């Protein structure tokens, strides 16, 4: 008797290695457009018969979707963050949720540093100026920025990515502070980072970089009050999730010169709306949520997501299970 392979819906084309693996183990359908996610109706229609879903952080996986997918056994997210997924609703229905931790740590830390350096040394502004034809001569006061070496770096969230950012700071001879609800004496010793409560970190840091997941507790963790505590020379970097920062308050602080600059890879709404005030500000360096976007890392993330999916569909415990409490009661298991 031949058993037909499990049906899977994939919400975006994945790198070839991941697609090949999917083809070997599943009967999959894929939303073919890379640049836009499937419309909600399409997604709900496609998951109706699926046992597995491979999705990105653009797909809202909530009770409505889970109810529209009675055969679904696993949601495999191609990202480490999974705030787009209602994990409790999945668990309640015995649906496994997986993510891709670890493989994107170093690449995202590189991106945080790229934004920090770009904002500190006004690289994006300088690039626009150089192209504009307005450059007349070497000027003593042209695009003066902030020194990174020897400055104080405040890391909000000392998880994998926060720690990788701290490691890179060694080469810049920086003083390192961190704030995290969980004290990390092991990393304090290893990395030479000093614990500070959020208020002290904000007051004393020249650069502040955010590496927290998005939860109800971290939503608007950096708001008007926190921005007011920062030095007027400070630069804020965010490569985690947009809603951790109150974006309107940040734009206002940048416009008034209450802080010196920002490097942002994530936004409260993505893509950022064309009338967002941040787009008018020269002291903000903005990138389109590309923290983990290197060829090697995105390939690893996709492959890992497919491995998680295939394991779950075979009835094996997937390596990166977000909701282990769903394991004993999983659907179809
Ligand atoms: C994640 O993995 O959560 C990032 O935001 C995308 O790499």
Short mmCIF file of C-alpha atoms and ligand atoms in Angstrom, two decimals:
data_model
loop_
_atom_site.label_atom_id
_atom_site.label_comp_id
_atom_site.label_asym_id
_atom_site.label_seq_id
_atom_site.Cartn_x
_atom_site.Cartn_y
_atom_site.Cartn_z
CA UNK A 1 0.00 0.00 0.00
CA UNK A 2 1.44 3.38 -0.93
CA UNK A 3 0.92 6.17 1.56
CA UNK A 4 0.46 9.56 -0.04
CA UNK A 5 2.85 12.25 1.18
CA UNK A 6 1.46 14.90 3.55
CA UNK A 7 -0.01 18.04 2.00
CA UNK A 8 1.83 21.22 2.84
CA UNK A 9 1.26 24.87 2.03
CA UNK A 10 4.32 27.11 1.69
CA UNK A 11 3.61 30.83 1.85
CA UNK A 12 6.62 31.94 -0.24
CA UNK A 13 9.18 30.31 -2.56
CA UNK A 14 12.15 29.05 -0.53
CA UNK A 15 15.79 28.63 -1.64
CA UNK A 16 16.30 25.63 -3.94
CA UNK A 17 17.84 23.30 -1.32
CA UNK A 18 14.78 23.70 0.91
CA UNK A 19 12.34 23.27 -2.00
CA UNK A 20 14.10 20.07 -3.03
CA UNK A 21 13.75 18.64 0.44
CA UNK A 22 10.09 19.62 0.52
CA UNK A 23 9.54 17.87 -2.80
CA UNK A 24 11.16 14.69 -1.50
CA UNK A 25 8.94 14.43 1.57
CA UNK A 26 5.69 16.28 0.93
CA UNK A 27 3.02 17.11 -1.58
CA UNK A 28 3.32 20.89 -1.45
CA UNK A 29 1.73 23.96 -2.94
CA UNK A 30 3.57 27.25 -2.86
CA UNK A 31 2.50 30.90 -3.15
CA UNK A 32 4.76 31.88 -6.04
CA UNK A 33 5.19 35.61 -5.45
CA UNK A 34 8.30 36.48 -3.48
CA UNK A 35 7.54 40.14 -2.88
CA UNK A 36 4.05 39.92 -1.40
CA UNK A 37 2.44 37.43 0.97
CA UNK A 38 -0.63 35.45 -0.04
CA UNK A 39 -3.84 37.42 0.62
CA UNK A 40 -5.66 36.27 3.74
CA UNK A 41 -8.48 34.59 1.80
CA UNK A 42 -6.00 32.65 -0.29
CA UNK A 43 -4.10 31.55 2.80
CA UNK A 44 -7.28 30.38 4.54
CA UNK A 45 -8.35 28.50 1.43
CA UNK A 46 -4.96 26.82 0.96
CA UNK A 47 -4.53 25.66 4.56
CA UNK A 48 -7.97 24.02 4.56
CA UNK A 49 -6.53 20.68 3.41
CA UNK A 50 -2.94 21.14 4.62
CA UNK A 51 -1.23 19.07 7.29
CA UNK A 52 1.74 21.39 7.38
CA UNK A 53 2.26 25.12 6.87
CA UNK A 54 5.62 26.77 6.19
CA UNK A 55 5.21 30.49 6.77
CA UNK A 56 7.04 33.76 7.27
CA UNK A 57 6.43 36.46 9.85
CA UNK A 58 4.05 38.17 7.41
CA UNK A 59 1.40 35.46 7.92
CA UNK A 60 -1.00 35.86 10.84
CA UNK A 61 -1.52 32.39 12.27
CA UNK A 62 -4.40 32.83 14.69
CA UNK A 63 -7.47 30.93 15.90
CA UNK A 64 -9.34 31.75 12.70
CA UNK A 65 -6.62 30.23 10.52
CA UNK A 66 -6.20 27.20 12.77
CA UNK A 67 -9.95 26.56 12.70
CA UNK A 68 -9.89 26.83 8.91
CA UNK A 69 -7.21 24.11 8.86
CA UNK A 70 -8.63 21.09 10.71
CA UNK A 71 -5.92 18.73 9.42
CA UNK A 72 -3.00 21.02 10.30
CA UNK A 73 -0.34 19.35 12.48
CA UNK A 74 2.58 21.74 12.25
CA UNK A 75 3.26 25.42 11.60
CA UNK A 76 6.89 25.87 10.63
CA UNK A 77 8.01 29.48 10.84
CA UNK A 78 11.02 30.60 8.79
CA UNK A 79 12.29 33.00 11.48
CA UNK A 80 13.36 32.92 15.08
CA UNK A 81 10.63 35.36 16.19
CA UNK A 82 7.07 34.05 16.12
CA UNK A 83 4.94 36.93 17.40
CA UNK A 84 2.73 36.50 14.30
CA UNK A 85 1.64 33.10 15.61
CA UNK A 86 -0.92 32.61 18.38
CA UNK A 87 1.04 29.82 20.04
CA UNK A 88 -1.55 29.28 22.78
CA UNK A 89 -4.27 28.78 20.15
CA UNK A 90 -2.03 26.31 18.28
CA UNK A 91 -1.22 24.42 21.49
CA UNK A 92 -4.90 24.23 22.42
CA UNK A 93 -5.52 22.51 19.08
CA UNK A 94 -2.51 20.19 19.33
CA UNK A 95 -0.69 21.97 16.48
CA UNK A 96 3.10 22.05 16.77
CA UNK A 97 4.88 25.36 16.16
CA UNK A 98 8.55 25.49 15.19
CA UNK A 99 11.06 28.27 14.48
CA UNK A 100 14.68 28.72 13.34
CA UNK A 101 16.79 29.85 16.30
CA UNK A 102 20.57 30.07 16.32
CA UNK A 103 21.33 30.10 12.59
CA UNK A 104 20.62 33.81 12.19
CA UNK A 105 22.33 35.07 15.34
CA UNK A 106 25.63 36.20 13.84
CA UNK A 107 24.10 37.65 10.67
CA UNK A 108 21.60 39.71 12.65
CA UNK A 109 24.36 40.92 14.99
CA UNK A 110 26.33 42.01 11.89
CA UNK A 111 23.29 43.98 10.73
CA UNK A 112 22.87 45.70 14.11
CA UNK A 113 26.50 46.79 13.86
CA UNK A 114 26.06 47.95 10.29
CA UNK A 115 23.18 50.19 11.39
CA UNK A 116 25.05 51.40 14.45
CA UNK A 117 28.10 52.38 12.42
CA UNK A 118 26.03 53.86 9.60
CA UNK A 119 24.06 56.04 12.03
CA UNK A 120 27.14 57.02 14.05
CA UNK A 121 29.19 58.01 11.02
CA UNK A 122 26.29 59.29 8.90
CA UNK A 123 27.06 56.86 6.09
CA UNK A 124 23.62 56.91 4.42
CA UNK A 125 23.50 60.72 4.49
CA UNK A 126 27.03 60.86 3.07
CA UNK A 127 26.07 58.45 0.31
CA UNK A 128 23.05 60.57 -0.68
CA UNK A 129 25.19 63.72 -0.64
CA UNK A 130 28.00 62.19 -2.71
CA UNK A 131 25.53 61.13 -5.40
CA UNK A 132 23.72 64.47 -5.41
CA UNK A 133 26.53 66.47 -7.02
CA UNK A 134 26.59 68.94 -4.10
CA UNK A 135 30.08 67.93 -2.87
CA UNK A 136 32.48 70.88 -3.45
CA UNK A 137 35.65 70.18 -1.43
CA UNK A 138 37.11 68.42 1.60
CA UNK A 139 35.51 70.21 4.52
CA UNK A 140 36.61 70.22 8.11
CA UNK A 141 33.05 70.09 9.37
CA UNK A 142 31.42 67.90 6.75
CA UNK A 143 29.16 65.15 8.15
CA UNK A 144 30.65 65.08 11.60
CA UNK A 145 29.46 61.97 13.41
CA UNK A 146 30.04 60.19 16.71
CA UNK A 147 32.99 58.00 17.69
CA UNK A 148 32.04 54.40 18.29
CA UNK A 149 35.39 53.28 19.72
CA UNK A 150 35.65 53.85 23.42
CA UNK A 151 31.93 54.68 23.78
CA UNK A 152 29.34 52.98 26.00
CA UNK A 153 27.07 50.45 24.34
CA UNK A 154 23.79 49.54 26.07
CA UNK A 155 22.31 46.20 25.04
CA UNK A 156 18.62 45.70 25.78
CA UNK A 157 18.07 41.94 25.81
CA UNK A 158 21.15 39.74 26.29
CA UNK A 159 19.95 36.65 24.45
CA UNK A 160 21.85 35.02 21.61
CA UNK A 161 21.84 38.07 19.33
CA UNK A 162 22.50 40.57 22.12
CA UNK A 163 25.52 38.51 23.22
CA UNK A 164 26.81 38.30 19.62
CA UNK A 165 26.56 42.10 19.38
CA UNK A 166 28.51 42.38 22.65
CA UNK A 167 31.28 40.13 21.31
CA UNK A 168 31.76 42.39 18.32
CA UNK A 169 32.05 45.44 20.59
CA UNK A 170 35.37 44.16 21.95
CA UNK A 171 37.13 45.31 18.81
CA UNK A 172 35.83 48.82 19.43
CA UNK A 173 37.10 48.94 23.00
CA UNK A 174 33.68 49.80 24.37
CA UNK A 175 32.17 49.82 27.83
CA UNK A 176 29.22 47.42 27.78
CA UNK A 177 25.99 47.62 29.76
CA UNK A 178 23.04 45.29 29.43
CA UNK A 179 19.50 45.15 30.64
CA UNK A 180 17.53 41.91 30.65
CA UNK A 181 14.86 40.61 33.01
CA UNK A 182 17.14 37.58 33.44
CA UNK A 183 20.57 38.31 34.93
CA UNK A 184 23.36 36.49 33.04
CA UNK A 185 26.40 36.16 35.37
CA UNK A 186 27.97 33.69 32.89
CA UNK A 187 27.91 36.30 30.09
CA UNK A 188 28.88 39.12 32.45
CA UNK A 189 32.13 37.27 33.12
CA UNK A 190 32.68 36.04 29.55
CA UNK A 191 31.89 39.28 27.72
CA UNK A 192 32.70 41.91 30.31
CA UNK A 193 29.13 43.26 30.24
CA UNK A 194 27.72 45.00 33.28
CA UNK A 195 24.08 44.67 34.32
CA UNK A 196 22.16 47.95 34.59
CA UNK A 197 18.48 48.58 35.09
CA UNK A 198 16.82 50.02 31.99
CA UNK A 199 16.84 53.56 33.32
CA UNK A 200 20.59 53.59 34.06
CA UNK A 201 21.34 51.93 30.74
CA UNK A 202 19.38 54.61 28.89
CA UNK A 203 21.04 57.45 30.80
CA UNK A 204 24.62 56.20 30.45
CA UNK A 205 24.79 54.68 26.97
CA UNK A 206 26.04 56.39 23.81
CA UNK A 207 24.54 53.61 21.68
CA UNK A 208 21.52 51.53 22.61
CA UNK A 209 20.72 48.37 20.69
CA UNK A 210 17.53 46.34 21.16
CA UNK A 211 17.42 42.54 21.05
CA UNK A 212 14.21 41.50 22.79
CA UNK A 213 11.38 39.37 21.45
CA UNK A 214 8.04 41.14 21.01
CA UNK A 215 5.73 40.31 23.92
CA UNK A 216 3.07 42.28 25.79
CA UNK A 217 5.84 43.27 28.25
CA UNK A 218 8.22 44.58 25.58
CA UNK A 219 5.62 46.44 23.49
CA UNK A 220 6.66 50.12 23.59
CA UNK A 221 9.41 49.26 26.05
CA UNK A 222 11.11 52.32 24.57
CA UNK A 223 8.55 55.12 24.65
CA UNK A 224 8.52 58.88 25.19
CA UNK A 225 9.72 58.60 28.79
CA UNK A 226 12.60 56.26 27.93
CA UNK A 227 13.69 58.39 24.97
CA UNK A 228 13.77 61.43 27.27
CA UNK A 229 16.25 59.60 29.53
CA UNK A 230 18.72 59.10 26.68
CA UNK A 231 21.63 61.46 26.01
CA UNK A 232 21.02 64.03 23.27
CA UNK A 233 24.07 62.49 21.55
CA UNK A 234 22.73 58.93 21.80
CA UNK A 235 21.90 56.63 18.88
CA UNK A 236 19.20 53.95 19.06
CA UNK A 237 19.42 50.76 16.99
CA UNK A 238 16.56 48.32 16.58
CA UNK A 239 16.83 45.01 14.73
CA UNK A 240 14.31 43.10 16.89
CA UNK A 241 10.65 44.03 16.33
CA UNK A 242 9.23 47.45 15.49
CA UNK A 243 6.59 47.67 18.23
CA UNK A 244 9.24 47.41 20.95
CA UNK A 245 9.79 51.12 20.20
CA UNK A 246 7.03 53.74 20.15
CA UNK A 247 7.78 54.84 16.61
CA UNK A 248 5.86 58.15 16.72
CA UNK A 249 7.71 59.12 19.91
CA UNK A 250 11.02 58.15 18.32
CA UNK A 251 10.36 60.19 15.17
CA UNK A 252 9.49 63.15 17.37
CA UNK A 253 12.67 62.75 19.46
CA UNK A 254 14.81 62.52 16.31
CA UNK A 255 13.13 65.55 14.74
CA UNK A 256 13.67 67.67 17.87
CA UNK A 257 17.28 66.49 18.26
CA UNK A 258 16.38 64.98 21.65
CA UNK A 259 18.53 62.05 20.55
CA UNK A 260 21.14 62.15 17.78
CA UNK A 261 20.15 59.30 15.52
CA UNK A 262 18.64 55.90 14.92
CA UNK A 263 19.35 52.80 12.88
CA UNK A 264 16.16 50.83 12.30
CA UNK A 265 15.58 47.56 10.50
CA UNK A 266 12.09 46.97 11.92
CA UNK A 267 8.95 49.09 12.15
CA UNK A 268 5.57 49.13 13.84
CA UNK A 269 3.95 48.57 10.46
CA UNK A 270 5.87 46.78 7.71
CA UNK A 271 6.35 47.95 5.08
CA UNK A 272 6.64 51.40 6.62
CA UNK A 273 3.79 53.59 5.28
CA UNK A 274 4.97 56.18 2.72
CA UNK A 275 3.81 59.08 4.92
CA UNK A 276 5.65 57.93 8.05
CA UNK A 277 7.57 60.88 9.56
CA UNK A 278 10.72 58.76 9.92
CA UNK A 279 11.11 58.83 6.14
CA UNK A 280 11.69 62.58 6.26
CA UNK A 281 14.49 62.41 8.82
CA UNK A 282 18.14 62.42 7.75
CA UNK A 283 19.31 61.22 11.17
CA UNK A 284 17.50 57.90 10.78
CA UNK A 285 19.07 55.04 8.80
CA UNK A 286 16.30 52.72 7.66
CA UNK A 287 16.46 49.21 6.18
CA UNK A 288 13.59 46.86 5.19
CA UNK A 289 13.79 44.14 7.89
CA UNK A 290 16.90 42.51 6.45
CA UNK A 291 18.65 41.60 9.72
CA UNK A 292 19.11 37.94 8.78
CA UNK A 293 19.31 38.54 5.03
CA UNK A 294 22.57 36.95 3.93
CA UNK A 295 22.50 34.26 1.25
CA UNK A 296 23.92 31.62 3.60
CA UNK A 297 21.70 32.45 6.56
CA UNK A 298 18.42 32.69 4.69
CA UNK A 299 19.25 29.35 3.02
CA UNK A 300 19.96 27.78 6.43
CA UNK A 301 16.76 29.23 7.91
CA UNK A 302 14.64 27.80 5.11
CA UNK A 303 16.33 24.40 5.27
CA UNK A 304 15.91 24.29 9.02
CA UNK A 305 12.22 25.19 8.72
CA UNK A 306 11.71 22.33 6.27
CA UNK A 307 13.58 19.92 8.57
CA UNK A 308 11.33 20.95 11.46
CA UNK A 309 8.27 20.45 9.27
CA UNK A 310 9.30 17.06 7.91
CA UNK A 311 10.19 15.74 11.38
CA UNK A 312 6.79 16.79 12.75
CA UNK A 313 4.93 15.26 9.81
CA UNK A 314 6.81 11.99 10.30
CA UNK A 315 5.63 11.91 13.89
CA UNK A 316 9.06 12.80 15.26
CA UNK A 317 9.58 15.59 17.74
CA UNK A 318 10.90 18.51 15.64
CA UNK A 319 14.27 19.92 16.73
CA UNK A 320 13.04 23.48 17.25
CA UNK A 321 9.69 23.09 18.90
CA UNK A 322 8.26 26.32 20.32
CA UNK A 323 5.34 24.67 22.14
CA UNK A 324 6.59 21.41 23.69
CA UNK A 325 3.36 21.31 25.70
CA UNK A 326 1.55 20.48 22.42
CA UNK A 327 3.75 17.44 21.80
CA UNK A 328 1.87 14.78 23.72
CA UNK A 329 -1.50 15.91 22.38
CA UNK A 330 -0.45 16.70 18.82
CA UNK A 331 -2.95 16.38 16.01
CA UNK A 332 -2.69 13.23 13.96
CA UNK A 333 0.09 11.86 16.18
C1 LIG B 1 13.42 36.66 12.76
O1 LIG B 1 13.99 35.60 12.45
O2 LIG B 1 12.63 36.75 13.69
C2 LIG B 1 13.77 37.87 11.94
O3 LIG B 1 13.05 38.97 12.24
C3 LIG B 1 13.81 37.55 10.48
O4 LIG B 1 15.03 36.91 10.34
#
